[in-house]
C-alpha positions as a Python dict, from the first residue, in 0.01 Angstrom:
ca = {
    (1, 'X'): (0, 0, 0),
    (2, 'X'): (104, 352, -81),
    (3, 'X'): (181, 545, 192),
    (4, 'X'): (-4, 878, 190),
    (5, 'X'): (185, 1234, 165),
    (6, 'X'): (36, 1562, 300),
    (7, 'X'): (159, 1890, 59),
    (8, 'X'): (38, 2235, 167),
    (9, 'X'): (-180, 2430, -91),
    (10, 'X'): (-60, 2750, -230),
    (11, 'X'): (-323, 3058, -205),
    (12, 'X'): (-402, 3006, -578),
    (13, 'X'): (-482, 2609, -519),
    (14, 'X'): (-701, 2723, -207),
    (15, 'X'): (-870, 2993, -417),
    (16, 'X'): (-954, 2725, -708),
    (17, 'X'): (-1085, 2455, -446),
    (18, 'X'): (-1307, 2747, -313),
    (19, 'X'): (-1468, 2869, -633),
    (20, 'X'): (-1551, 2510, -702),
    (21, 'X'): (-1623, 2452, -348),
    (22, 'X'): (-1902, 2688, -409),
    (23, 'X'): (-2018, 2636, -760),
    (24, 'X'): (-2084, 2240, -637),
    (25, 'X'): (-2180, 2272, -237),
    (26, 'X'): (-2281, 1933, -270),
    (27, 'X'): (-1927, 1792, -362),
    (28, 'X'): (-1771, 1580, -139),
    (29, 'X'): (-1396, 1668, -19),
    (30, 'X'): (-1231, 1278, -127),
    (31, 'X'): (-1407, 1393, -470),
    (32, 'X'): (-1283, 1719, -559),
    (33, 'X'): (-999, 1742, -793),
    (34, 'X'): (-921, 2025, -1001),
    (35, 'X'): (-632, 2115, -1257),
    (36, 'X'): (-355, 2269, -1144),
    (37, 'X'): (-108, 2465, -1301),
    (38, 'X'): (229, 2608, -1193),
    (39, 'X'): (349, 2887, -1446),
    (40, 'X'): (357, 3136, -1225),
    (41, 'X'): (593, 3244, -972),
    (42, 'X'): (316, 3369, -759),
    (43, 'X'): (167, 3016, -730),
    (44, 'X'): (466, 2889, -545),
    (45, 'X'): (418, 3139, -291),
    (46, 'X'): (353, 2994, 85),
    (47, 'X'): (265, 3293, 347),
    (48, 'X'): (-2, 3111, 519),
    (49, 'X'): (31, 3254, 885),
    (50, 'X'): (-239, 3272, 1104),
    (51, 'X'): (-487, 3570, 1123),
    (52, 'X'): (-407, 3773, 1411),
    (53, 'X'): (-769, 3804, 1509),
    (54, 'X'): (-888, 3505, 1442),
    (55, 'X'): (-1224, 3580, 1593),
    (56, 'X'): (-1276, 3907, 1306),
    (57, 'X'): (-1193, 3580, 1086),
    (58, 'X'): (-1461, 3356, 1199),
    (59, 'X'): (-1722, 3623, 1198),
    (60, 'X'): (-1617, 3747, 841),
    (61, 'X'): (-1663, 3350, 739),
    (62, 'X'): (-2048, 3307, 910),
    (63, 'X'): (-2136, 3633, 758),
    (64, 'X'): (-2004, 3584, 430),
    (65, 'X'): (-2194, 3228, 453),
    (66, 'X'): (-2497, 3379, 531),
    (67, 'X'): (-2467, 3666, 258),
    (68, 'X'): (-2406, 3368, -32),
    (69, 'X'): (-2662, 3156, 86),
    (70, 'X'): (-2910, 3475, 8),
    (71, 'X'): (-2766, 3493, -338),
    (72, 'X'): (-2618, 3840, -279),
    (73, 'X'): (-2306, 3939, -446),
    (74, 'X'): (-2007, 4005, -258),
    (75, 'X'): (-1720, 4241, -329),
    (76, 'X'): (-1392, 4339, -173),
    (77, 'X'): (-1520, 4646, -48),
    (78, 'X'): (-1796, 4526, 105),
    (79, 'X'): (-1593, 4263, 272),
    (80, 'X'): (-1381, 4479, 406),
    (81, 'X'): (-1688, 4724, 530),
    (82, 'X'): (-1828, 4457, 741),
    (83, 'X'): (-1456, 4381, 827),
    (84, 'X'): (-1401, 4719, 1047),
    (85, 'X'): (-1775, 4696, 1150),
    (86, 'X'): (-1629, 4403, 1326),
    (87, 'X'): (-1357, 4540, 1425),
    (88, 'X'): (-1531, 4806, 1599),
    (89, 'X'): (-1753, 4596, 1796),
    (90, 'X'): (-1478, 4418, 1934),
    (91, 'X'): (-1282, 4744, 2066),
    (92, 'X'): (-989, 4684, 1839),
    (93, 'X'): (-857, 5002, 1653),
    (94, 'X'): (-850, 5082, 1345),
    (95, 'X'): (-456, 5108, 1270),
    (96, 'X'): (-397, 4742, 1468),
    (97, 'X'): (-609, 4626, 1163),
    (98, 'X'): (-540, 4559, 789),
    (99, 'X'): (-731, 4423, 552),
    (100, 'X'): (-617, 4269, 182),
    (101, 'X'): (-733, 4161, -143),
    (102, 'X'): (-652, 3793, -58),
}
């Protein structure tokens, strides 16, 4: 038997098995498999540190849940809108906090 091997995804594999993620909800995890290329220098790229408020995090993830199960359309402004709307409730200011495109 083949013994098993654990890689880390690079943001642009995470990104792909998140659009399809989404596109086929019903899709079990063993049965996703998508193409990957690597042309790009930015697809070797591994900065995957924690978030440093990983609570902002979670309650980015249930609201952007709840916004695409509506059918809504998200954007990066919005995102980040509802990001320092957070951030305010939870007392943090606004130059501990930075938000990206990513």
């Amino acid at each position: 038997m083949a013994k098993k091997t654990c890689s880390q995804l690079n943001n642009i594999q995470q990104k792909q098995i998140c659009e399809y993620y989404i596109k086929n909800i019903s899709a079990k995890r063993q049965n996703i498999s998508i193409c990957i290329s690597k042309n790009t220098a930015t697809q070797n790229r591994y900065k995957n540190r924690g978030p440093k408020y990983p609570l902002i995090k979670k309650a980015i993830n249930i609201w952007v849940g709840q916004v695409l199960a509506t059918g809504l359309v998200l954007t990066d402004k919005l995102v980040k809108l509802k990001g320092h709307e957070f951030e305010s409730l939870l007392g943090i200011s606004e130059d501990e906090l930075k938000f990206s495109n990513r």
